[in-house]
Coordinates of C-alpha atoms (C1' of nucleotides) in Angstrom, one line a residue:
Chain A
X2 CA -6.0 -117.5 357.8
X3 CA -3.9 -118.0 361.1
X4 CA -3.1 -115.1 362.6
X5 CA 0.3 -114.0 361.1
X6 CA 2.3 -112.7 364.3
X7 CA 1.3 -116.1 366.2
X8 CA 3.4 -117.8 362.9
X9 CA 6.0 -114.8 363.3
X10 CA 6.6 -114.9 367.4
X11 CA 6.0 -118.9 367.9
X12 CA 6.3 -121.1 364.7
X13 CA 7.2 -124.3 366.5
X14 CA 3.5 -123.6 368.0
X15 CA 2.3 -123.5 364.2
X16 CA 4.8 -126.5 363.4
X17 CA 3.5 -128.3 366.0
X18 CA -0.3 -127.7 364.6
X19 CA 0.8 -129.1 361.1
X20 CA 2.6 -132.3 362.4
X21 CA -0.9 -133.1 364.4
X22 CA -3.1 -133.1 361.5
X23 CA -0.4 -134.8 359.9
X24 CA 0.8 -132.2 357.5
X25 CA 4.1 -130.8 356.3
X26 CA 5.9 -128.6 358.4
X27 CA 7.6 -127.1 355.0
X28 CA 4.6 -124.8 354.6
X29 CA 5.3 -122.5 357.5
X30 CA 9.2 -122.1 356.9
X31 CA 8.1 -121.0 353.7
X32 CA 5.6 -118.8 354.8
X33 CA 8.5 -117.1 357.9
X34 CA 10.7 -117.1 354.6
X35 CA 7.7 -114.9 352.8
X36 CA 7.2 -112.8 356.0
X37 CA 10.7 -111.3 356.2
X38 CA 10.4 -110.8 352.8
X39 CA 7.8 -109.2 353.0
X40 CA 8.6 -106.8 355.4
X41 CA 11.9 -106.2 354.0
X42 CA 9.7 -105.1 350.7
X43 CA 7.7 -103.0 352.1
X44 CA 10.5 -100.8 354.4
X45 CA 11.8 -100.5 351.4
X46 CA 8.8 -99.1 349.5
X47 CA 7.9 -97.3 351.9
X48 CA 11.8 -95.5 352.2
X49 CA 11.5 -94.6 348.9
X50 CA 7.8 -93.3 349.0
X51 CA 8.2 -91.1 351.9
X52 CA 11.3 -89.5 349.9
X53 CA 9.3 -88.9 347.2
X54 CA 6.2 -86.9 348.8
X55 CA 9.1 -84.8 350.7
X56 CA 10.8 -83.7 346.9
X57 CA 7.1 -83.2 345.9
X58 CA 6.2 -80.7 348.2
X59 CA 9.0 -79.1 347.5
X60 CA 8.8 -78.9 344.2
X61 CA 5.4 -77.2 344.9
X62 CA 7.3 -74.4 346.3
X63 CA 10.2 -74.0 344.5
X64 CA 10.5 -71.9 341.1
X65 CA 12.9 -71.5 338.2
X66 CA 16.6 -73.6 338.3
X67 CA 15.9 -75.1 341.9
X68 CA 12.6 -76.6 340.4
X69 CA 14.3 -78.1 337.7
X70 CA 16.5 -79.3 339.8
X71 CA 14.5 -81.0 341.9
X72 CA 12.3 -82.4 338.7
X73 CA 15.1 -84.2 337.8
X74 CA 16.4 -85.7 341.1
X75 CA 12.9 -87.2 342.0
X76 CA 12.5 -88.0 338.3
X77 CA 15.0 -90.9 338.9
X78 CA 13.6 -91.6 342.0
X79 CA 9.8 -91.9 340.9
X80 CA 11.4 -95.4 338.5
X81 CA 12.0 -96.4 342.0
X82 CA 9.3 -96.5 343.5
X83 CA 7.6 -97.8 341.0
X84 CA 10.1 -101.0 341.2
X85 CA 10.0 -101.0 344.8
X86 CA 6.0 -101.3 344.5
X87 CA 5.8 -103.9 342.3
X88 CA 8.4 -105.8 344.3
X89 CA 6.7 -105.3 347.4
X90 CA 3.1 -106.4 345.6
X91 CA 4.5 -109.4 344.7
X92 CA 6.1 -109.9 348.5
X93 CA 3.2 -109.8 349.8
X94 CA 1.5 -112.4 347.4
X95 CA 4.0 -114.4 347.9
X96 CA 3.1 -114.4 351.4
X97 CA -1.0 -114.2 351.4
X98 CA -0.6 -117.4 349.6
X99 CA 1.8 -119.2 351.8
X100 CA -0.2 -118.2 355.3
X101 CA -3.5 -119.4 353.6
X102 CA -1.8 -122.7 352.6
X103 CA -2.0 -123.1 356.5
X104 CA -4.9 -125.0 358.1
X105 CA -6.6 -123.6 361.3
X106 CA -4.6 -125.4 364.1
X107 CA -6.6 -127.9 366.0
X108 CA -7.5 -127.6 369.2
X109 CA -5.9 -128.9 372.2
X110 CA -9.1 -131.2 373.0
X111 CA -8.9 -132.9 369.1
X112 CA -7.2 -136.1 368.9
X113 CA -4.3 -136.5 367.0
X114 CA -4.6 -138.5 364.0
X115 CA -6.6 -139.2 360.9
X116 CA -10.2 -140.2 359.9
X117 CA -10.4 -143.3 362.2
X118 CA -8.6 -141.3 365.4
X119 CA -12.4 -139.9 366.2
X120 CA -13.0 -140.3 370.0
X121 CA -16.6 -141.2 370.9
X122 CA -18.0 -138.7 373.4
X123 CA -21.5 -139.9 374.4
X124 CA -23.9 -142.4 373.0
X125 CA -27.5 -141.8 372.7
X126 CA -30.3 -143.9 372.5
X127 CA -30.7 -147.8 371.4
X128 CA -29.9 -149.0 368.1
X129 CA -33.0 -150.9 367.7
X130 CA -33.1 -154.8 367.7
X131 CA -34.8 -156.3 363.9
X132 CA -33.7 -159.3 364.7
X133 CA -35.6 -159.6 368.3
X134 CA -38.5 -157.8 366.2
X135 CA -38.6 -160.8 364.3
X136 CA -38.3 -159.0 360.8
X137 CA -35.5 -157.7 358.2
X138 CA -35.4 -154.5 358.4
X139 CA -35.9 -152.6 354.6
X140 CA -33.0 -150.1 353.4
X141 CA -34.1 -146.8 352.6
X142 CA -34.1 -146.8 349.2
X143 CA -36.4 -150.0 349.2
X144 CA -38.6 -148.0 351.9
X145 CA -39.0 -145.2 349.9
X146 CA -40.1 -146.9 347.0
X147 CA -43.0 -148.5 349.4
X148 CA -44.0 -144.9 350.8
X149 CA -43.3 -143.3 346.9
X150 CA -41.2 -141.0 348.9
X151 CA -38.2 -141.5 346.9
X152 CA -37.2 -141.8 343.4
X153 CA -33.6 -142.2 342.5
X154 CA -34.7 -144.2 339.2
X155 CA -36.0 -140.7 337.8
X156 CA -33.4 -139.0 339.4
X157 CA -30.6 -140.4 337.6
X158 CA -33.0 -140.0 334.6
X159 CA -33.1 -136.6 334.6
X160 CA -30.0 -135.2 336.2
X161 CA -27.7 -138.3 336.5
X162 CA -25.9 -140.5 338.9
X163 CA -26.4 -139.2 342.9
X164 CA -29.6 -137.2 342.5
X165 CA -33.1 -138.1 343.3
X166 CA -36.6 -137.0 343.7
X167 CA -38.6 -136.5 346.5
X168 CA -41.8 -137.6 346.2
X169 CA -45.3 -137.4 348.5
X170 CA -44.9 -138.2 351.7
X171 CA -40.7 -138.0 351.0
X172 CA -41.4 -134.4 350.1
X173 CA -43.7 -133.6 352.8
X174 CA -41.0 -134.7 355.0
X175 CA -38.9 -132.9 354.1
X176 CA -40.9 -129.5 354.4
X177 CA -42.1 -130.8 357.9
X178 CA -38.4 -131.4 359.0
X179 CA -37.1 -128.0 357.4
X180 CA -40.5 -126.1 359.3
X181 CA -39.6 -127.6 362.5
X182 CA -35.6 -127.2 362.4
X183 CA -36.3 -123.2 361.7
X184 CA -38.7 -123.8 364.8
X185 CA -36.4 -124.9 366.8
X186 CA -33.7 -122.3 366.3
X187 CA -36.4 -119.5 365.9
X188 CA -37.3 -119.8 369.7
X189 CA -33.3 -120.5 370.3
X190 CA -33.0 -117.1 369.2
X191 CA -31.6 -117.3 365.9
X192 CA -32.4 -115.5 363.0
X193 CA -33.6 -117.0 359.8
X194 CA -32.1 -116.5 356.7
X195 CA -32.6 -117.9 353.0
X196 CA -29.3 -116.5 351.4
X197 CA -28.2 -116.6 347.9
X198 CA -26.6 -120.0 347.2
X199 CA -24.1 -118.8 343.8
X200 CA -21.1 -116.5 345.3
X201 CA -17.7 -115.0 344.1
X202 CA -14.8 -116.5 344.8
X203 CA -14.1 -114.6 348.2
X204 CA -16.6 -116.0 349.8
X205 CA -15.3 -119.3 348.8
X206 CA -12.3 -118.9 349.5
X207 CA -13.0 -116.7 352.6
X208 CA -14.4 -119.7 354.2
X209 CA -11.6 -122.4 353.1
X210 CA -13.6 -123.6 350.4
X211 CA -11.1 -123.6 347.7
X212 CA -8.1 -124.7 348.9
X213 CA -8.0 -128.8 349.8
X214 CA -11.3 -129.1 349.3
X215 CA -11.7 -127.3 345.7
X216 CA -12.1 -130.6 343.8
X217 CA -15.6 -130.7 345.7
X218 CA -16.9 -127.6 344.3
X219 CA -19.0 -126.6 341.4
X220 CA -17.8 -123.7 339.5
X221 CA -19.7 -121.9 337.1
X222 CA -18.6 -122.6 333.2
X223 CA -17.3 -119.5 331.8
X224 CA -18.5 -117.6 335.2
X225 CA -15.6 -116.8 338.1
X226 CA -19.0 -118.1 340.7
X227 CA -19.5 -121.0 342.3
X228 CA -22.4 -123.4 343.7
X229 CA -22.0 -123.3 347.6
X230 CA -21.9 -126.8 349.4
X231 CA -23.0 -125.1 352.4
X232 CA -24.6 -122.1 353.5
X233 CA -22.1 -121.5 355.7
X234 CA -20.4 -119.9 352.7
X235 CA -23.1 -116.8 352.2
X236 CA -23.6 -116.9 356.2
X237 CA -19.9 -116.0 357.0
X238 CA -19.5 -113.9 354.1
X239 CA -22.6 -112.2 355.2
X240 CA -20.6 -109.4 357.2
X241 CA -17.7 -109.5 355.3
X242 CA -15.5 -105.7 355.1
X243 CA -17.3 -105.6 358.4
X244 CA -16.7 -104.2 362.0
X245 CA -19.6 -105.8 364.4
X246 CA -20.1 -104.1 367.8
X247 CA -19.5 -106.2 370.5
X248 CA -22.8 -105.8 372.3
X249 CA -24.2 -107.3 368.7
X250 CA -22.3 -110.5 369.6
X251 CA -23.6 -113.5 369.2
X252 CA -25.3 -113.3 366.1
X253 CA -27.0 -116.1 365.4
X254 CA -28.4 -116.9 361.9
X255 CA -30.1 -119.9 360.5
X256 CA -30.5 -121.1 357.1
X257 CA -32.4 -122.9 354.7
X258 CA -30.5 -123.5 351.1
X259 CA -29.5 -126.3 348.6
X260 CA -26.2 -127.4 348.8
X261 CA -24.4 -128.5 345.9
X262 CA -20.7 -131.1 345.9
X263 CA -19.3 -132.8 343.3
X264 CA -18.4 -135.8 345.3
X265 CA -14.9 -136.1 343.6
X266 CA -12.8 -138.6 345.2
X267 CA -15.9 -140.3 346.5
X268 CA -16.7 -142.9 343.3
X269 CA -17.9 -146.0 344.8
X270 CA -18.8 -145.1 348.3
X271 CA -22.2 -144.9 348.8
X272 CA -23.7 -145.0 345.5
X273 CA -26.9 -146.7 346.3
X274 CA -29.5 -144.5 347.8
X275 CA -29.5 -141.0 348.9
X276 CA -27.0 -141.2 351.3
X277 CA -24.4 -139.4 349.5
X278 CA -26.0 -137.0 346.6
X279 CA -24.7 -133.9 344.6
X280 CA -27.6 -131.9 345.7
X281 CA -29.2 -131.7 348.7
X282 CA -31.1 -129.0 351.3
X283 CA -29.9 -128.1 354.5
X284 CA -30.5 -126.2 357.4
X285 CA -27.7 -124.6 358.7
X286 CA -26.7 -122.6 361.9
X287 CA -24.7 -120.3 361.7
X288 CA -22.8 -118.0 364.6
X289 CA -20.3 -114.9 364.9
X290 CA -19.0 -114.7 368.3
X291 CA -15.9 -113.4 370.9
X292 CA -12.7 -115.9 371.0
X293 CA -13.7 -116.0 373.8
X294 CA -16.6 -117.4 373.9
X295 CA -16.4 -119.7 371.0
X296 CA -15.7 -122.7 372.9
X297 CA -18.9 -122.7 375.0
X298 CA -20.9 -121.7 371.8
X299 CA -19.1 -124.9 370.2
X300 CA -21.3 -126.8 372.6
X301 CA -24.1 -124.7 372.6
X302 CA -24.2 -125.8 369.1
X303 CA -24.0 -129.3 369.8
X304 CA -26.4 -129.4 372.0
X305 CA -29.0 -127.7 369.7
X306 CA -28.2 -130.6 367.1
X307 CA -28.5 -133.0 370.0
X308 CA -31.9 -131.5 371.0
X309 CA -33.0 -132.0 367.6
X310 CA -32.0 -135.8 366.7
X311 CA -33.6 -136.4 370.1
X312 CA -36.8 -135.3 369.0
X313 CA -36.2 -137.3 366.3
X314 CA -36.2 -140.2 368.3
X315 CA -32.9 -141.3 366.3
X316 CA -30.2 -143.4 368.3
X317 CA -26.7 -141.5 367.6
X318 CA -23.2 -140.8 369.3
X319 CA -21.1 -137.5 369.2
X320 CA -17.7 -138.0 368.2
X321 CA -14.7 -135.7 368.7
X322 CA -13.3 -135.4 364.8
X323 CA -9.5 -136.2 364.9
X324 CA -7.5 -133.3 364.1
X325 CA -6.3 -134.7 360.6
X326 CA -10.2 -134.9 359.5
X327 CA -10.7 -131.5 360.7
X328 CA -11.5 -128.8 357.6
X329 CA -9.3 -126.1 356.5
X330 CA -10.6 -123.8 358.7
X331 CA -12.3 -125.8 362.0
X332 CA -10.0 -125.9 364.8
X333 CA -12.5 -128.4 366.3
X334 CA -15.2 -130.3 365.1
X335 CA -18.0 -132.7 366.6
X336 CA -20.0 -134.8 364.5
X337 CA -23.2 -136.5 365.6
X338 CA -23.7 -140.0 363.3
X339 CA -27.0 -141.6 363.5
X340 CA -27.7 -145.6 363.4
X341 CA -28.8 -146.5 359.6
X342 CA -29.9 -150.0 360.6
X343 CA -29.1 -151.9 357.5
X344 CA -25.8 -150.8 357.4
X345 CA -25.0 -151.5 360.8
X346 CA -23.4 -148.5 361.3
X347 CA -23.3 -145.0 362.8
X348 CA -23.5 -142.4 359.9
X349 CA -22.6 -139.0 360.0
X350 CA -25.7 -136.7 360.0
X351 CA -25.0 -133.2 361.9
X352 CA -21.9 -131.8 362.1
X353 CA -20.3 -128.5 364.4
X354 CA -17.2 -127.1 363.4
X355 CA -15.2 -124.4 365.5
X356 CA -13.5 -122.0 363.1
X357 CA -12.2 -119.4 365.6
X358 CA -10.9 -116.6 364.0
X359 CA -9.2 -118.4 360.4
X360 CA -12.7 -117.1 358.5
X361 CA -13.1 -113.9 359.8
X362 CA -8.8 -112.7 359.0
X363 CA -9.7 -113.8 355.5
X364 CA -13.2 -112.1 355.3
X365 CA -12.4 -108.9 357.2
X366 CA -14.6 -109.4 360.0
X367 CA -14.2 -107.7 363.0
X368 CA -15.3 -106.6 366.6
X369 CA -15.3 -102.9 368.2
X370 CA -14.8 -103.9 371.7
X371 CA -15.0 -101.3 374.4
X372 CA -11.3 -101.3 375.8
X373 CA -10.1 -101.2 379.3
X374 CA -8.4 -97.9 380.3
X375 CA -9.1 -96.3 377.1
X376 CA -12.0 -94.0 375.6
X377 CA -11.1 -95.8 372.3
X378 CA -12.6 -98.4 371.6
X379 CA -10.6 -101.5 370.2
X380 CA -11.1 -103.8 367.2
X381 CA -10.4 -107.2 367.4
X382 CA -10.9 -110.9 365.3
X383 CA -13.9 -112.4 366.6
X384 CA -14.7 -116.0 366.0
X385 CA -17.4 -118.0 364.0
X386 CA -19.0 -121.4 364.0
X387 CA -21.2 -123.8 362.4
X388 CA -23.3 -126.3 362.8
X389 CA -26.0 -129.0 360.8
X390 CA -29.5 -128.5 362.5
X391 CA -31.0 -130.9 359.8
X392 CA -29.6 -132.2 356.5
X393 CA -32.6 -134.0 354.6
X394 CA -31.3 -136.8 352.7
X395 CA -29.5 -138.5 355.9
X396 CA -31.7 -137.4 358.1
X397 CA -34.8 -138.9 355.9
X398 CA -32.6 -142.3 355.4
X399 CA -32.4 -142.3 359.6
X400 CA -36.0 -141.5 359.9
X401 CA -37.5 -144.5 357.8
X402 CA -35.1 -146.8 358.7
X403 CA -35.2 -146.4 362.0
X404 CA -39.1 -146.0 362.2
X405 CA -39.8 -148.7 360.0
X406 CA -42.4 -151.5 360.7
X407 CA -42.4 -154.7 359.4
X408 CA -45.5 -154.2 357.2
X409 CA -43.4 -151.4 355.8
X410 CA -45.3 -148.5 357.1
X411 CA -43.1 -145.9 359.0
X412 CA -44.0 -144.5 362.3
X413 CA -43.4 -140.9 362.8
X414 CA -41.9 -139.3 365.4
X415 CA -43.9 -137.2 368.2
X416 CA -42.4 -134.1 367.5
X417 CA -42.5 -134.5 363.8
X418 CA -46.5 -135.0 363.3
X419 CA -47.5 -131.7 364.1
X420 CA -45.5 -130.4 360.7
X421 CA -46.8 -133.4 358.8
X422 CA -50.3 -132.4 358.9
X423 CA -50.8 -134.5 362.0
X424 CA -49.6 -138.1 360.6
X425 CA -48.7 -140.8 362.9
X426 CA -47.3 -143.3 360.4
X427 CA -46.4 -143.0 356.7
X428 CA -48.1 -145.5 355.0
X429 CA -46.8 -148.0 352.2
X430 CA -48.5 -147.1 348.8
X431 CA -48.2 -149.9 346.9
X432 CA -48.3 -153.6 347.7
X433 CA -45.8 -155.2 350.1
X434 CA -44.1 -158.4 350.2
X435 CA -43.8 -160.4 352.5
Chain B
rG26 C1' -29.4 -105.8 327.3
rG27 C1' -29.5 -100.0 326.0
rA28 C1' -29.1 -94.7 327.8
rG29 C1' -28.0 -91.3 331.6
rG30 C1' -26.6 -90.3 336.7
rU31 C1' -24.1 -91.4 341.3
rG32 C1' -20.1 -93.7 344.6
rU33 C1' -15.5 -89.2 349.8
rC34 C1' -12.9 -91.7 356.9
rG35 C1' -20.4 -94.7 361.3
rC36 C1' -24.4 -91.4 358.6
rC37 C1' -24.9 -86.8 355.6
rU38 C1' -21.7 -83.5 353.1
rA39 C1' -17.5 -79.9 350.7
rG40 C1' -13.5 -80.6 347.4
rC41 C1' -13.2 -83.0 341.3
rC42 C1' -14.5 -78.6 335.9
rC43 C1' -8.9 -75.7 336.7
rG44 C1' -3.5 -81.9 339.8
rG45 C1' 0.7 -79.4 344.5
rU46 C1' 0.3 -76.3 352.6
rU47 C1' -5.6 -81.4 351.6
rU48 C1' -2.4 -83.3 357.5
rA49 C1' -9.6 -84.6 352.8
rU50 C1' -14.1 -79.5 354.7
rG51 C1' -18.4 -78.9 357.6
rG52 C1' -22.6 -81.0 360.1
rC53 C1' -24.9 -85.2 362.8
rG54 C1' -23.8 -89.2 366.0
rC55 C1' -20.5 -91.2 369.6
rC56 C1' -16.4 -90.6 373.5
rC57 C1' -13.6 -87.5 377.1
rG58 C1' -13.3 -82.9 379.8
rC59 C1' -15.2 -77.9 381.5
rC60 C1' -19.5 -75.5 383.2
rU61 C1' -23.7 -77.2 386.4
rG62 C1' -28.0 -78.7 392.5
rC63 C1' -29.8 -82.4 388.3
rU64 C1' -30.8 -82.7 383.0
rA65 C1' -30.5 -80.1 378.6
rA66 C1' -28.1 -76.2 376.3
rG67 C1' -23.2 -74.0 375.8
rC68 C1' -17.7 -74.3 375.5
rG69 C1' -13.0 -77.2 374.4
rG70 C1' -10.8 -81.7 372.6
rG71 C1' -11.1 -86.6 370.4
rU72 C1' -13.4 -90.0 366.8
rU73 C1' -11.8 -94.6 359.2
rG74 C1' -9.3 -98.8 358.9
rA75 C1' -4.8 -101.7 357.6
rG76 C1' 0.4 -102.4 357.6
rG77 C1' 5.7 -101.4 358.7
rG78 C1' 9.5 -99.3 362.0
rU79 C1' 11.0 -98.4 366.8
rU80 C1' 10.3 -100.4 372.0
rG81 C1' 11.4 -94.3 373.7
rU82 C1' 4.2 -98.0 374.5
rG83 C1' 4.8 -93.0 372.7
rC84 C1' 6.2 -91.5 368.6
rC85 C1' 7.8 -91.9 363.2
rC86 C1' 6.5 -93.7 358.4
rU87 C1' 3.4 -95.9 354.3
rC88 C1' -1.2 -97.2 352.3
rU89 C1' -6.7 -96.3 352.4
rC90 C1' -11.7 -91.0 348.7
rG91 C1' -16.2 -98.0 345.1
rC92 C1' -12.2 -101.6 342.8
rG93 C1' -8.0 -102.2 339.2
rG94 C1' -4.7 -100.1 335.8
rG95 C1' -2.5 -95.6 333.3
rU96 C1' -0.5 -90.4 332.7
rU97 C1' 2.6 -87.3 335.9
rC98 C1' 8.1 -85.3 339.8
rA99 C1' 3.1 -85.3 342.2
rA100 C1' -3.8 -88.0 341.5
rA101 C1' -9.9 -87.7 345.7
rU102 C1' -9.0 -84.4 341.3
rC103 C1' -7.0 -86.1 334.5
rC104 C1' -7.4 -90.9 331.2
rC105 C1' -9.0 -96.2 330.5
rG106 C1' -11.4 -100.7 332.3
rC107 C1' -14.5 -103.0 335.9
rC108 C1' -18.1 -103.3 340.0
rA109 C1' -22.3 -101.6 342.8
rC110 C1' -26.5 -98.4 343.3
rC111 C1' -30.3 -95.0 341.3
rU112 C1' -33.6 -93.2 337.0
rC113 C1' -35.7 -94.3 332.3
rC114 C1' -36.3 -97.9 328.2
rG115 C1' -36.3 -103.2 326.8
rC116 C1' -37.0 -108.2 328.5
rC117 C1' -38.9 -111.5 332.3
rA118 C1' -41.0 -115.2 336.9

RNA sequence: GGAGGUGUCGCCUAGCCCGGUUUAUGGCGCCCGCCUGCUAAGCGGGUUGAGGGUUGUGCCCUCUCGCGGGUUCAAAUCCCGCCACCUCCGCCA
């Protein structure tokens, strides 16, 4: 959530947030409208409450006709505090649920706009030139029928529409790549994690999974738990209810789970191949940080994913997300999109999202920070982010596309053979036109 | 899944049977100060978190004893439901 006396002391700030992503303004006059209401609930409560304990302790005392008395003064007065509660309760429910309906505001540095605003940061690499090659190149699908890496006939068979199997050398890669992403972070310092993939709805929710974006999530028949899409879901709701000591700051944790999304909303885009799928694994960084430093993190992050689809040896760009694409709860998000050479295009593959502090208010995560001119120490939001290190259906469609040869063999990367038992090419394993 | 037990302010712990000066006891740890050539010991004080009011920035108030209800003028304490953990049994990879 945004941090509720930033919406209280500045709301043409907040308003000016909304109209950048291109939302409503209503959302935060209703929200000031809860917030006085609120307040004006809970003086009132607590009038009446701090009434009541002074009859009660002196009803402790008193004896005989003054205790009767007294019984049935605050005997009136208990009915209203029990109203008073209730009303306040609902005050504030009103008001949870109007400051949540309020995205993370973007940052300064996003440009305005919707899905097509994206500014292009850097390019990286060559998108490589079939046609100078003197051959078509094949789509992944028809590549990883050659290699038997990929089965989306038996996929569909089994578990329907959008779901595949990996196969041999498909398989294999994908162990390799998770083995040498965890690599990678390991020696940046981060600390692995495999968390638990089914969560209660505050973790969900917690991480702005079920508000816009609920239509994308599985839930759980007759069960109030859902199948993450991410595990950035367990990850910030790791050290929820907590307060983290500064010195602890960053922590840095990466992960290896399944991810799980119900593609609503998507029927029709990209139904051939595995480039958009219900399940898939990930691997997932993850970090809790100061405010303060969440911006440079930001780009730590992004260059972590850039080191990686370098030793990939995949051409890509960075793009700055425009604010109206951003998530719920990213104030700022870069997305690194890889060449798929028969689709002409850069496609999404890695993605770093900036959620400042909008996780951690709704998770309960704080910082004890040693404060200036004071023995006591101070707690304060702290910040987290995200980031893709490797997310293995893309990142396989990039890999044999991009690696291809024309007698359908794929070459793999440098950096790649040592976790595919040494492999310099993946060859076909069944005949080949052409 | 069944039976029993436990859950208190960072950790440990008293209080619960028998509701009301409980402003939740004590210890450990941590912070500040005193003492001291230095360290330790000793002595004194502080130390859950959230929210509201006031702007006198220090004070006042409310909530917080696993969570949610209930009983009562009043609940850590009594009642009901739920959750988590432990022990035993059952089942299982």
């Amino acid at each position: 959530m945004i941090d509720p006396r930033l919406l209280r002391d500045d709301p043409d700030l907040i308003r000016a947030a909304q109209e950048k992503r291109g939302l409503s303004t209503a959302v935060v006059d209703d929200a000031l409208e809860a917030d006085s209401a609120r307040r004006a609930a809970i003086a009132d409560f607590e009038q009446l409450r701090a009434e009541q304990k002074q009859l009660g302790k002196q009803i402790a005392q008193a004896q005989g006709e003054e205790k009767a008395d007294l019984l049935a003064r605050t005997k009136r007065l208990a009915a209203d505090v029990k109203v008073a509660e209730a009303t306040q309760t609902e005050a504030e429910q009103h008001w949870r649920d109007a400051v949540y309906a309020i995205p993370n505001p973007a940052a300064e540095e996003s440009p305005s706009g919707g899905e097509e605003d994206y500014v292009v940061l850097s390019e990286h690499g060559t998108p490589r030139d079939f046609e100078a090659e003197g051959f078509v190149p094949r789509d992944h699908v028809e590549l990883g029928r050659i290699l038997g890496a990929i089965d989306v006939e038996r996929g569909a068979k089994v578990s329907g529409s959008r779901f595949y199997y990996l196969t041999g050398a498909g398989a294999d890669l994908e162990l390799a790549l998770v083995n040498m992403a965890m690599d990678q972070a390991r020696a940046a310092g981060f600390t692995t994690m495999i968390p638990p993939t089914l969560v209660k709805p505050r973790a969900m929710e917690g991480t702005g999974f079920l508000g816009q974006a609920a239509d994308d999530v599985y839930r759980i028949e007759g069960q109030d738990t859902y199948l993450v899409g991410t595990s950035e879901v367990p990850l910030a709701a790791y050290h929820s209810d907590e307060i983290l000591d500064a010195e602890s700051l960053p922590r840095r944790y990466v992960a290896f789970s399944p991810c799980f999304r119900k593609e609503a909303g998507s029927h029709g885009k990209d139904t051939r191949g595995i480039i958009r799928v219900h399940w898939f694994d990930k691997v997932e960084m993850f970090t809790y940080t100061t405010l303060e430093d969440a911006a440079d993190e930001h780009e730590r992050l992004l260059g972590w994913e850039q080191e990686w689809l370098d030793k990939l040896e995949l051409a890509y760009r960075v793009i700055d997300v425009a604010a109206g694409d951003l998530g719920l709860s990213a104030r700022r998000k870069f997305d690194c999109e890889a060449w798929v050479p028969t689709q002409g295009r850069y496609r999404e593959l890695t993605s770093t999202s900036n959620c400042t502090d909008f996780q951690t208010r709704r998770l309960d995560i704080r910082g004890r920070f040693p404060s200036e001119g004071s023995a006591q120490p101070e707690v304060k939001p702290i910040a987290t982010l995200n980031g893709t290190l490797v997310a293995i259906p893309r990142t396989i469609v990039a890999i044999l596309e991009t690696h291809q040869q024309a007698d359908g063999s794929v070459r793999v990367p440098k950096a790649l053979q040592p976790y595919l038992q040494g492999r310099e090419v993946l060859e076909p394993v069944v005949p080949v036109d052409g």
